[in-house]
XYZ file of N, CA, C and O in Angstrom:
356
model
N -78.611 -139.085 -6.261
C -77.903 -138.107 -5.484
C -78.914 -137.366 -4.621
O -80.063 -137.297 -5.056
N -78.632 -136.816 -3.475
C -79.749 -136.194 -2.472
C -78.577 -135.158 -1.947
O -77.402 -135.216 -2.311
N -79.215 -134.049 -0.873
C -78.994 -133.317 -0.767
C -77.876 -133.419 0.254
O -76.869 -132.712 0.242
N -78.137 -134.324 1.097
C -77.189 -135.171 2.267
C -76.117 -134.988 1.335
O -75.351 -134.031 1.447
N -76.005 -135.873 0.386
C -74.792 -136.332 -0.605
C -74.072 -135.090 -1.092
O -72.873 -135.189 -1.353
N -74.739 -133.848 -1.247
C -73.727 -133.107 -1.683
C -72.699 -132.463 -0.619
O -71.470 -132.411 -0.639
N -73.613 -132.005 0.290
C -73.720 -131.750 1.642
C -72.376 -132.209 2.308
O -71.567 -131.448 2.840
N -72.244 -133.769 2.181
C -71.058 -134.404 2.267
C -69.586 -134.417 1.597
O -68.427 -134.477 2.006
N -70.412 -134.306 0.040
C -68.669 -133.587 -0.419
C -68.862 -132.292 -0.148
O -67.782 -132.273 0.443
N -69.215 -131.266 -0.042
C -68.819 -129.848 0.554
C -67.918 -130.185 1.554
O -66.706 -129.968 1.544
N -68.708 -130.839 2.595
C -68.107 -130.964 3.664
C -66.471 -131.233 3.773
O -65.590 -130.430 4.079
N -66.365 -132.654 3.413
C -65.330 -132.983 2.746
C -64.368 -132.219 2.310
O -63.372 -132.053 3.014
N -64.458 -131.764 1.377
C -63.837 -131.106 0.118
C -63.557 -129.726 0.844
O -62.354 -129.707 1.105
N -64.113 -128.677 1.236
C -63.620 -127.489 2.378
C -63.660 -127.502 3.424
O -63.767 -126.443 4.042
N -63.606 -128.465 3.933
C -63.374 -128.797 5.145
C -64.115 -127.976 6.484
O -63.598 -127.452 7.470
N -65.447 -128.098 6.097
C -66.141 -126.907 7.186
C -67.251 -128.170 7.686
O -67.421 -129.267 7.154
N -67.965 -127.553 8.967
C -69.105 -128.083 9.749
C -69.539 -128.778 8.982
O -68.974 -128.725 7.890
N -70.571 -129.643 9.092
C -72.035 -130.754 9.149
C -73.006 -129.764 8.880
O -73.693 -130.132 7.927
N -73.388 -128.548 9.364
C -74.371 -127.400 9.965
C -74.127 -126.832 8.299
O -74.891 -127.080 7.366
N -72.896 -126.038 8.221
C -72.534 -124.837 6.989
C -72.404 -125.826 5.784
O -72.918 -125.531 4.705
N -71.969 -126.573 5.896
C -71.869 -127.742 4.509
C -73.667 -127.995 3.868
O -74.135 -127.852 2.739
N -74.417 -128.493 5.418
C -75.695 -128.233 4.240
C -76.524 -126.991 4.486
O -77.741 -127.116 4.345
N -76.087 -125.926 4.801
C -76.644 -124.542 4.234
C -75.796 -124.195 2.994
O -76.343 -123.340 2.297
N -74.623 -124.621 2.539
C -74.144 -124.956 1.566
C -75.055 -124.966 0.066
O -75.326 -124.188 -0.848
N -75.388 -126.735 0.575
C -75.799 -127.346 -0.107
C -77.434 -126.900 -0.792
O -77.868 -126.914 -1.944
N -78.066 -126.503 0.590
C -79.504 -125.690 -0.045
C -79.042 -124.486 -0.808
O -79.424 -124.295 -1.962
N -78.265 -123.708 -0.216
C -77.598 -122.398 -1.252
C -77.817 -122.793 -2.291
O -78.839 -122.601 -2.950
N -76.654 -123.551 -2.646
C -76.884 -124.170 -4.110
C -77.783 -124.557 -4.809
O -77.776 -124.313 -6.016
N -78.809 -125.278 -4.194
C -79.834 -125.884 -4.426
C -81.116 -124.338 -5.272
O -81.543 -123.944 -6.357
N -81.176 -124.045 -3.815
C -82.053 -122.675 -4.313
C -81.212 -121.823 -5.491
O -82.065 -121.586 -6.346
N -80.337 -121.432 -5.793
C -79.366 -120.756 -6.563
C -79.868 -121.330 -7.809
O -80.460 -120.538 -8.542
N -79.756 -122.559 -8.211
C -80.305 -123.679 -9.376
C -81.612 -123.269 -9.886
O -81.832 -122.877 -11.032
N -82.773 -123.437 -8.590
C -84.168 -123.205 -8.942
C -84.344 -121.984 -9.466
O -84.928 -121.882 -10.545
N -83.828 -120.763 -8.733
C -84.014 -119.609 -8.943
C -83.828 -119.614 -10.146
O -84.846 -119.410 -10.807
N -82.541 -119.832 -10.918
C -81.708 -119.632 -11.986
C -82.757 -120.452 -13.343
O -82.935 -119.727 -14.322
N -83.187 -121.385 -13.383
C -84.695 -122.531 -13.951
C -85.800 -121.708 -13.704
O -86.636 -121.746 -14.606
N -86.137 -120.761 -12.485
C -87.311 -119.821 -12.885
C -87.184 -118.665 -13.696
O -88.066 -118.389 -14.508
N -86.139 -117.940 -13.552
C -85.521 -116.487 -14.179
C -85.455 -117.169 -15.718
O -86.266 -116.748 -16.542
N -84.747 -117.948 -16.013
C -84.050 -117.972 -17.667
C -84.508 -119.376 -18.110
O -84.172 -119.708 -19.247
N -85.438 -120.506 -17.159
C -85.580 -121.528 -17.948
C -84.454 -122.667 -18.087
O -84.509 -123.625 -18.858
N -83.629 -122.427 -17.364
C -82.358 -123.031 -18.274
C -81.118 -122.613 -17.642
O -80.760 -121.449 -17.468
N -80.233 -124.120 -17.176
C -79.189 -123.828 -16.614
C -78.082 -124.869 -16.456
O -78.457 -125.952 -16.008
N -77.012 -124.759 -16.693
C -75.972 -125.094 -17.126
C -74.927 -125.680 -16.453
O -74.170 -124.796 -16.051
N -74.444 -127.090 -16.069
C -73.201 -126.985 -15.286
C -72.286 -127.249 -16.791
O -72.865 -127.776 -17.741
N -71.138 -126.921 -16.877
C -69.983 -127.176 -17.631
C -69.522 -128.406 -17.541
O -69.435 -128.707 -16.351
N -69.149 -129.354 -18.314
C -69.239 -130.846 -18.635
C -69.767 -131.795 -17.525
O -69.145 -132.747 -17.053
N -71.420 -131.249 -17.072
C -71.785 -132.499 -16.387
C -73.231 -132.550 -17.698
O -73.219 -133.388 -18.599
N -74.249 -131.613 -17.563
C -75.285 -131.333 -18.339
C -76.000 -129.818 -18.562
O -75.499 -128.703 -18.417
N -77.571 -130.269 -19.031
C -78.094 -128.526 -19.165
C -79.580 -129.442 -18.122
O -79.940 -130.619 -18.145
N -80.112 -128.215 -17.300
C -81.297 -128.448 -16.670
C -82.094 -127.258 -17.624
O -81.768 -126.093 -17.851
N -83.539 -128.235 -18.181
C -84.597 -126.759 -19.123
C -85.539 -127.079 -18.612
O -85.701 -128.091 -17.931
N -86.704 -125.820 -19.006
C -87.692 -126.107 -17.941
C -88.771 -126.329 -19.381
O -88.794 -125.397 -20.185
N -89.515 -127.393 -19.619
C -90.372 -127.471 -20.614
C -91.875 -127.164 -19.966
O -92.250 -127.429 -18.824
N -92.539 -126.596 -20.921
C -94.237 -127.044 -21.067
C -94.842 -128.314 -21.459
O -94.419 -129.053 -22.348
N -95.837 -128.501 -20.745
C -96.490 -130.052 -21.193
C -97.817 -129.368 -21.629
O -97.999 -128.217 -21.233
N -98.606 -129.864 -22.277
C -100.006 -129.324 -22.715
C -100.872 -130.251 -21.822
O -100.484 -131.271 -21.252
N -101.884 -129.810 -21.807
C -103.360 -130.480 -21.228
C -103.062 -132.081 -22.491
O -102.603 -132.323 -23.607
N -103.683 -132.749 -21.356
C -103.846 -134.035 -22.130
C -104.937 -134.464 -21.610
O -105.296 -133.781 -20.651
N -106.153 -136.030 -22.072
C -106.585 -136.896 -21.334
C -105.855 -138.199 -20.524
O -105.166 -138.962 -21.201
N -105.995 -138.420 -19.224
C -105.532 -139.399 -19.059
C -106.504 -140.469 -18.478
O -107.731 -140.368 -18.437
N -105.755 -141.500 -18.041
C -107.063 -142.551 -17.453
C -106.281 -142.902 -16.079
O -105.077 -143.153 -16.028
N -107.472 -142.869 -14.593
C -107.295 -143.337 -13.607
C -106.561 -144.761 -13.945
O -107.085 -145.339 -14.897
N -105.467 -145.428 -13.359
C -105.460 -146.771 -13.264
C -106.405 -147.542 -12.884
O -107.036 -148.279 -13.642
N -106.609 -147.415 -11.470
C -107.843 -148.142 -10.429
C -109.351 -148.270 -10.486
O -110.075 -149.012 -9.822
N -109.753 -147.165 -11.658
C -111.000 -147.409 -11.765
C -111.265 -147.621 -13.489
O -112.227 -148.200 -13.995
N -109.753 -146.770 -14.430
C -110.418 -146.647 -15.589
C -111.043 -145.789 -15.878
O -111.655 -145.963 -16.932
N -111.225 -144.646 -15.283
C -111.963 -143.593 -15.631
C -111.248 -142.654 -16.300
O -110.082 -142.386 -16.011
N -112.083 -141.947 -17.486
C -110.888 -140.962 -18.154
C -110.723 -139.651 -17.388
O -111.795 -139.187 -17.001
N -109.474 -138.842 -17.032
C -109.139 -137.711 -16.489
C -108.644 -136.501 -16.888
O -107.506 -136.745 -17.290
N -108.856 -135.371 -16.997
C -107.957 -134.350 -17.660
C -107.151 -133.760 -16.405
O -107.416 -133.279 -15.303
N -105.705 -134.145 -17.396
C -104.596 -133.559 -16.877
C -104.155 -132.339 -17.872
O -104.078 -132.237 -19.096
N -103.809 -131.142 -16.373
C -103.513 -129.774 -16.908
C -102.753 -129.585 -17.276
O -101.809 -130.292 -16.924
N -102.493 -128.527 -18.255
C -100.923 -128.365 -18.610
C -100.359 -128.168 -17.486
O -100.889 -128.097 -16.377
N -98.806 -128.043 -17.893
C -97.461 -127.724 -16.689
C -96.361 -127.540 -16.951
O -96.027 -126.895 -17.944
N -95.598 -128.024 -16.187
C -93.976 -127.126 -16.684
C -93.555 -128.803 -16.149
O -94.447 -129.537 -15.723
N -92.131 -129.267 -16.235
C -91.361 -129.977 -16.024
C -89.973 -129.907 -16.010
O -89.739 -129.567 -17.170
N -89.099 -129.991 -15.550
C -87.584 -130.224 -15.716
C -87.171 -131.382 -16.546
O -87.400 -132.583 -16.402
N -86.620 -130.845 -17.295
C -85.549 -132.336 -18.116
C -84.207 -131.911 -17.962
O -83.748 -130.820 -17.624
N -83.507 -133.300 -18.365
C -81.924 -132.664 -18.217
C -81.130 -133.790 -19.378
O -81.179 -134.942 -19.809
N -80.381 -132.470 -19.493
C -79.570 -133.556 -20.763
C -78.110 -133.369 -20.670
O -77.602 -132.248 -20.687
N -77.349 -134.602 -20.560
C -75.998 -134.688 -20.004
C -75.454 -133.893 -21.206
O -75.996 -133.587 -22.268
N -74.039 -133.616 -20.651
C -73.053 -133.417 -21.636
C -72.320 -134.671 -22.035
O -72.337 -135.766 -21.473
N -71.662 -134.289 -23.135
C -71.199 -135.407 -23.987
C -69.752 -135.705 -23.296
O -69.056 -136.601 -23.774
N -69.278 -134.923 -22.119
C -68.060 -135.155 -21.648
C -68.391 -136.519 -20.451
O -67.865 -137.627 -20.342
N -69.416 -135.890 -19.724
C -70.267 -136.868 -18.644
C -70.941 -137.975 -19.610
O -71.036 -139.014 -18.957
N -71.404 -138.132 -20.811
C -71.253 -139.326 -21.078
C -70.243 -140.485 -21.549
O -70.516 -141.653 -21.824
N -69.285 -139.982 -21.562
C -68.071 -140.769 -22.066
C -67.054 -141.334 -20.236
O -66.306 -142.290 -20.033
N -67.571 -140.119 -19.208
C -67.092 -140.999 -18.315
C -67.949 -142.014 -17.320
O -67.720 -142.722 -16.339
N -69.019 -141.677 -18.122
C -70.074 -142.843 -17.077
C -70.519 -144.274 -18.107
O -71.212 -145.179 -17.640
């Protein structure tokens, strides 16, 4: 899914501009992030949950040369469907 794509059902679906459909769509978009920076964690109602995890420092290894690398900790997004969205996909 991309941002075009939502962009398009807005569009669609309330029947407004090409232009307001994807200021729409970033609305939303930013609304999400914001909501994953403030609380970590955010929710649509029977699609899934978006959380924001920690990763720790690890070693890793270049592919191309083989050399070992330290990678820093960080944050990541995971997402885990709901059990309603898995029964219709």
């Amino acid at each position: 899914m991309s941002k075009a794509f939502i962009a398009e059902v807005i569009q669609g679906s309330a029947e407004i501009t090409g232009v307001a459909a994807n200021r729409a769509a970033t609305d939303l978009i930013e609304a999400i992030v914001k909501e994953l920076k403030k609380n970590g964690k955010f929710t649509l109602p029977s699609f899934g949950t978006f959380t924001v995890r920690k990763t720790k420092a690890r070693k890793g290894v270049n592919p191309r040369t083989g050399a070992e690398i330290k990678v820093k900790a960080g944050k990541t997004v995971r997402f885990k469907a709901s059990p309603s969205l898995k029964k219709l996909v």
